[in-house]
Tab-separated table of C-alpha atoms in Angstrom:
chain	number	residue	atom	x	y	z
A	7	ASP	CA	4.908	9.796	-9.586
A	8	ALA	CA	7.156	12.245	-7.685
A	9	LYS	CA	10.552	11.236	-6.391
A	10	THR	CA	10.981	10.770	-2.637
A	11	THR	CA	14.154	10.934	-0.782
A	12	GLN	CA	14.721	9.749	2.774
A	13	PRO	CA	17.643	8.659	5.224
A	14	PRO	CA	19.528	4.865	4.684
A	15	SER	CA	19.575	4.703	8.483
A	16	MET	CA	18.784	6.426	11.783
A	17	ASP	CA	18.144	5.228	14.871
A	18	CYS	CA	15.581	5.073	18.369
A	19	ALA	CA	15.172	4.107	21.417
A	20	GLU	CA	12.595	2.792	22.720
A	21	GLY	CA	9.649	4.638	23.801
A	22	ARG	CA	10.865	7.544	21.895
A	23	ALA	CA	9.346	9.074	19.450
A	24	ALA	CA	10.393	7.785	15.672
A	25	ASN	CA	10.344	10.410	13.833
A	26	LEU	CA	10.808	9.788	9.541
A	27	PRO	CA	11.852	11.746	7.744
A	28	CYS	CA	10.858	12.196	3.463
A	29	ASN	CA	11.596	14.460	0.675
A	30	HIS	CA	9.777	14.734	-2.270
A	31	SER	CA	10.545	18.509	-3.783
A	32	THR	CA	8.052	17.223	-6.734
A	33	ILE	CA	5.063	16.037	-5.654
A	34	SER	CA	2.295	17.252	-7.351
A	35	GLY	CA	-1.188	18.714	-5.884
A	36	ASN	CA	-3.252	16.085	-6.438
A	37	GLU	CA	-0.054	12.438	-5.181
A	38	TYR	CA	-0.604	11.168	-1.855
A	39	VAL	CA	1.691	10.804	0.856
A	40	TYR	CA	2.152	7.179	1.594
A	41	TRP	CA	4.516	5.099	4.144
A	42	TYR	CA	4.614	1.482	3.624
A	43	ARG	CA	7.061	-0.790	6.385
A	44	GLN	CA	8.494	-3.776	6.035
A	45	ILE	CA	10.081	-5.909	9.074
A	46	HIS	CA	12.619	-8.833	9.162
A	47	SER	CA	11.478	-11.707	6.724
A	48	GLN	CA	7.793	-10.031	6.285
A	49	GLY	CA	6.135	-8.646	3.834
A	50	PRO	CA	5.650	-5.126	3.505
A	51	GLN	CA	2.495	-3.234	5.327
A	52	TYR	CA	0.723	0.131	4.662
A	53	ILE	CA	1.418	2.976	7.612
A	54	ILE	CA	-0.443	5.585	6.505
A	55	HIS	CA	-0.746	7.887	3.921
A	56	GLY	CA	-2.089	11.371	3.732
A	57	LEU	CA	-2.560	14.675	1.086
A	58	LYS	CA	-1.743	17.291	3.200
A	59	ASN	CA	-3.542	17.950	6.534
A	60	ASN	CA	-1.503	16.299	9.316
A	61	GLU	CA	-3.779	12.398	9.661
A	62	THR	CA	-3.424	10.270	12.336
A	63	ASN	CA	-3.854	6.337	13.274
A	64	GLU	CA	-3.203	3.788	15.448
A	65	MET	CA	0.118	3.090	14.265
A	66	ALA	CA	1.625	6.486	13.622
A	67	SER	CA	1.255	10.417	12.730
A	68	LEU	CA	1.739	11.212	9.114
A	69	ILE	CA	3.094	15.756	9.031
A	70	ILE	CA	3.335	17.155	5.809
A	71	THR	CA	4.755	20.621	5.406
A	72	GLU	CA	3.075	22.846	4.476
A	73	ASP	CA	4.567	23.668	0.774
A	74	ARG	CA	4.141	19.483	0.851
A	75	LYS	CA	7.948	19.030	-0.511
A	76	SER	CA	8.932	16.983	2.880
A	77	SER	CA	7.028	14.779	5.322
A	78	THR	CA	7.626	12.901	8.720
A	79	LEU	CA	6.246	9.839	9.469
A	80	ILE	CA	6.073	9.882	13.839
A	81	LEU	CA	6.094	6.592	15.655
A	82	PRO	CA	4.777	8.479	19.288
A	83	HIS	CA	6.005	5.576	21.452
A	84	ALA	CA	8.987	3.429	19.295
A	85	THR	CA	8.848	-0.175	20.645
A	86	LEU	CA	11.603	-3.614	19.114
A	87	ARG	CA	8.955	-4.632	17.437
A	88	ASP	CA	8.691	-0.726	15.620
A	89	THR	CA	12.606	-2.339	13.936
A	90	ALA	CA	12.015	-2.411	9.771
A	91	VAL	CA	12.708	-1.159	6.753
A	92	TYR	CA	10.359	2.396	6.334
A	93	TYR	CA	9.763	2.913	2.514
A	94	CYS	CA	8.112	6.350	2.090
A	95	ILE	CA	5.901	6.847	-1.765
A	96	VAL	CA	4.383	9.934	-3.422
A	97	ARG	CA	1.528	8.521	-6.332
A	98	THR	CA	-1.850	9.228	-7.084
A	99	PRO	CA	-5.102	7.071	-5.873
A	100	ARG	CA	-6.510	7.403	-8.786
A	101	GLY	CA	-3.342	6.174	-10.102
A	102	ALA	CA	-1.852	3.390	-11.433
A	103	GLN	CA	-2.024	1.250	-9.184
A	104	LYS	CA	1.585	0.477	-8.885
A	105	LEU	CA	4.119	1.533	-5.991
A	106	VAL	CA	7.638	2.902	-6.459
A	107	PHE	CA	10.040	1.431	-3.733
A	108	GLY	CA	12.583	3.693	-3.069
A	109	GLN	CA	15.465	1.753	-0.563
A	110	GLY	CA	13.658	3.949	2.242
A	111	THR	CA	15.844	3.560	6.012
A	112	ARG	CA	16.841	0.839	7.890
A	113	LEU	CA	15.015	2.403	11.420
A	114	THR	CA	16.506	0.236	14.800
A	115	ILE	CA	14.874	0.862	17.564
A	116	ASN	CA	17.183	0.220	20.715
A	117	PRO	CA	16.568	-0.558	24.114
B	22	ASP	CA	-9.153	-12.842	6.870
B	23	ALA	CA	-6.226	-15.222	6.312
B	24	GLY	CA	-5.208	-12.455	4.552
B	25	VAL	CA	-3.258	-12.751	1.601
B	26	ILE	CA	-1.918	-16.662	1.800
B	27	GLN	CA	1.173	-17.573	-0.759
B	28	SER	CA	2.525	-21.232	-1.164
B	29	PRO	CA	5.418	-22.559	-1.114
B	30	ARG	CA	6.975	-20.571	1.691
B	31	HIS	CA	9.858	-21.728	0.712
B	32	GLU	CA	11.253	-23.557	-3.018
B	33	VAL	CA	14.800	-24.706	-3.197
B	34	THR	CA	15.104	-25.884	-7.090
B	35	GLU	CA	17.824	-26.237	-9.947
B	36	MET	CA	18.891	-24.398	-12.457
B	37	GLY	CA	16.268	-25.417	-16.059
B	38	GLN	CA	13.358	-26.473	-13.586
B	39	GLU	CA	10.565	-25.260	-14.181
B	40	VAL	CA	8.690	-22.597	-10.385
B	41	THR	CA	5.388	-22.361	-9.899
B	42	LEU	CA	4.410	-19.460	-6.869
B	43	ARG	CA	1.297	-19.834	-6.207
B	44	CYS	CA	-0.696	-17.027	-4.676
B	45	LYS	CA	-4.441	-16.401	-2.900
B	46	PRO	CA	-5.204	-12.553	-2.865
B	47	ILE	CA	-7.705	-11.405	0.355
B	48	SER	CA	-11.594	-12.263	-0.668
B	49	GLY	CA	-13.032	-9.444	-2.604
B	50	HIS	CA	-9.546	-7.526	-3.534
B	51	ASP	CA	-9.933	-6.686	-7.888
B	52	TYR	CA	-5.831	-6.137	-7.720
B	53	LEU	CA	-3.350	-8.619	-7.258
B	54	PHE	CA	0.472	-7.589	-7.428
B	55	TRP	CA	3.923	-9.644	-8.406
B	56	TYR	CA	6.877	-7.671	-6.928
B	57	ARG	CA	10.149	-9.268	-6.253
B	58	GLN	CA	12.697	-8.469	-3.803
B	59	THR	CA	16.858	-8.772	-3.850
B	60	MET	CA	18.914	-7.221	-2.369
B	61	MET	CA	20.582	-5.382	-5.597
B	62	ARG	CA	17.820	-4.696	-6.758
B	63	GLY	CA	15.107	-3.525	-3.636
B	64	LEU	CA	11.412	-4.773	-4.243
B	65	GLU	CA	10.036	-4.511	-7.128
B	66	LEU	CA	6.907	-4.750	-8.990
B	67	LEU	CA	6.787	-7.494	-12.125
B	68	ILE	CA	2.905	-7.590	-13.317
B	69	TYR	CA	-0.268	-5.818	-11.394
B	70	PHE	CA	-3.990	-8.093	-12.802
B	71	ASN	CA	-7.046	-5.914	-11.901
B	72	ASN	CA	-10.259	-8.164	-12.379
B	73	ASN	CA	-8.063	-11.337	-13.061
B	74	VAL	CA	-6.712	-8.623	-16.516
B	75	PRO	CA	-2.774	-8.086	-16.219
B	76	ILE	CA	-2.381	-4.581	-16.417
B	77	ASP	CA	0.719	-3.752	-17.027
B	78	ASP	CA	3.733	-6.531	-17.206
B	79	SER	CA	6.211	-4.024	-17.991
B	80	GLY	CA	8.586	-5.702	-14.891
B	81	MET	CA	8.751	-9.165	-15.930
B	82	PRO	CA	13.069	-9.607	-15.777
B	83	GLU	CA	12.518	-11.214	-19.990
B	84	ASP	CA	10.100	-14.356	-21.026
B	85	ARG	CA	11.627	-17.353	-18.848
B	86	PHE	CA	9.219	-15.451	-16.477
B	87	SER	CA	4.682	-15.595	-17.207
B	88	ALA	CA	1.700	-14.932	-14.956
B	89	LYS	CA	-1.201	-15.860	-15.179
B	90	MET	CA	-5.148	-15.850	-12.567
B	91	PRO	CA	-8.173	-17.506	-13.678
B	92	ASN	CA	-10.210	-15.957	-11.674
B	93	ALA	CA	-10.664	-14.304	-8.324
B	94	SER	CA	-8.945	-16.554	-5.812
B	95	PHE	CA	-5.937	-17.528	-7.201
B	96	SER	CA	-2.638	-15.831	-8.709
B	97	THR	CA	0.425	-18.264	-10.033
B	98	LEU	CA	3.527	-16.308	-11.193
B	99	LYS	CA	6.156	-19.626	-14.043
B	100	ILE	CA	9.891	-19.245	-14.170
B	101	GLN	CA	10.886	-21.883	-17.134
B	102	PRO	CA	13.394	-22.307	-16.863
B	103	SER	CA	14.657	-20.674	-13.791
B	104	GLU	CA	18.113	-19.133	-13.710
B	105	PRO	CA	20.271	-19.103	-10.068
B	106	ARG	CA	19.889	-14.873	-10.364
B	107	ASP	CA	16.273	-15.581	-10.183
B	108	SER	CA	17.152	-15.906	-6.542
B	109	ALA	CA	15.032	-13.445	-5.115
B	110	VAL	CA	11.179	-13.197	-2.298
B	111	TYR	CA	8.958	-13.034	-3.915
B	112	PHE	CA	5.520	-11.068	-2.396
B	113	CYS	CA	2.426	-11.565	-3.657
B	114	ALA	CA	-0.449	-8.130	-2.882
B	115	SER	CA	-3.567	-7.407	-3.498
B	116	SER	CA	-5.432	-4.642	-3.443
B	117	PHE	CA	-9.559	-2.702	-4.045
B	118	ARG	CA	-11.190	0.029	-5.388
B	119	SER	CA	-13.536	2.094	-3.304
B	120	GLY	CA	-15.115	5.015	-6.306
B	121	SER	CA	-12.728	6.341	-7.356
B	122	SER	CA	-9.997	5.658	-5.030
B	123	TYR	CA	-7.346	2.638	-4.773
B	124	ASN	CA	-6.456	1.881	-1.944
B	125	GLU	CA	-3.596	0.148	0.271
B	126	GLN	CA	-2.061	-3.221	-1.385
B	127	PHE	CA	-1.815	-5.861	1.553
B	128	PHE	CA	1.050	-8.212	1.101
B	129	GLY	CA	1.578	-11.697	1.852
B	130	PRO	CA	4.307	-13.471	3.555
B	131	GLY	CA	6.618	-14.069	0.856
B	132	THR	CA	7.892	-16.944	-0.519
B	133	ARG	CA	11.862	-17.117	-0.558
B	134	LEU	CA	13.108	-18.888	-4.191
B	135	THR	CA	16.225	-20.434	-3.920
B	136	VAL	CA	17.995	-21.640	-7.839
B	137	LEU	CA	20.756	-23.557	-7.650
């Protein structure tokens, strides 16, 4: 699976959109981008995944660049409960089941 | 559904003792994963099962660690003998396969293990 690079930390004001970047320049054609988050003292939680088209669900939006070398997770109206570590993971949905977690981005939502 | 259930939530033991962590996956899921999280190493996969069969145990640190899945609704991770460096939060997760695609993993609340 391709390696990802994320900023170690970010801050965002409550009510604003939180935009979390992820670089995955070595991604291959059949690899998807997955996002998970881990709120303090809880297990990781799946957020969203995509291949090349932008995706949106009730939690977030995922914007993938045309060359697929980077992506952005968008939390449209961040709340204090969105404070967490966010992990960007690249893998094939048909490949090995293992998730390889990097260090992620620690997002702090400020009141 | 109650989600992935882990027990105990907290475990404090002394070095040399045997520790058994338990996990009940979500009903209908055919994949089960054990992860360990520490400040130094982050979140790392130890082992995973498919239909109760271990598929990849390359993350198991050493012979002191063993995992079993006797049936589809129960798995254990055992450490014998335990050492202080085993102190960590251990997560269990489960997922299922639909067609040719794999789905997201659902994580339990974790077991915080402290070895004195």
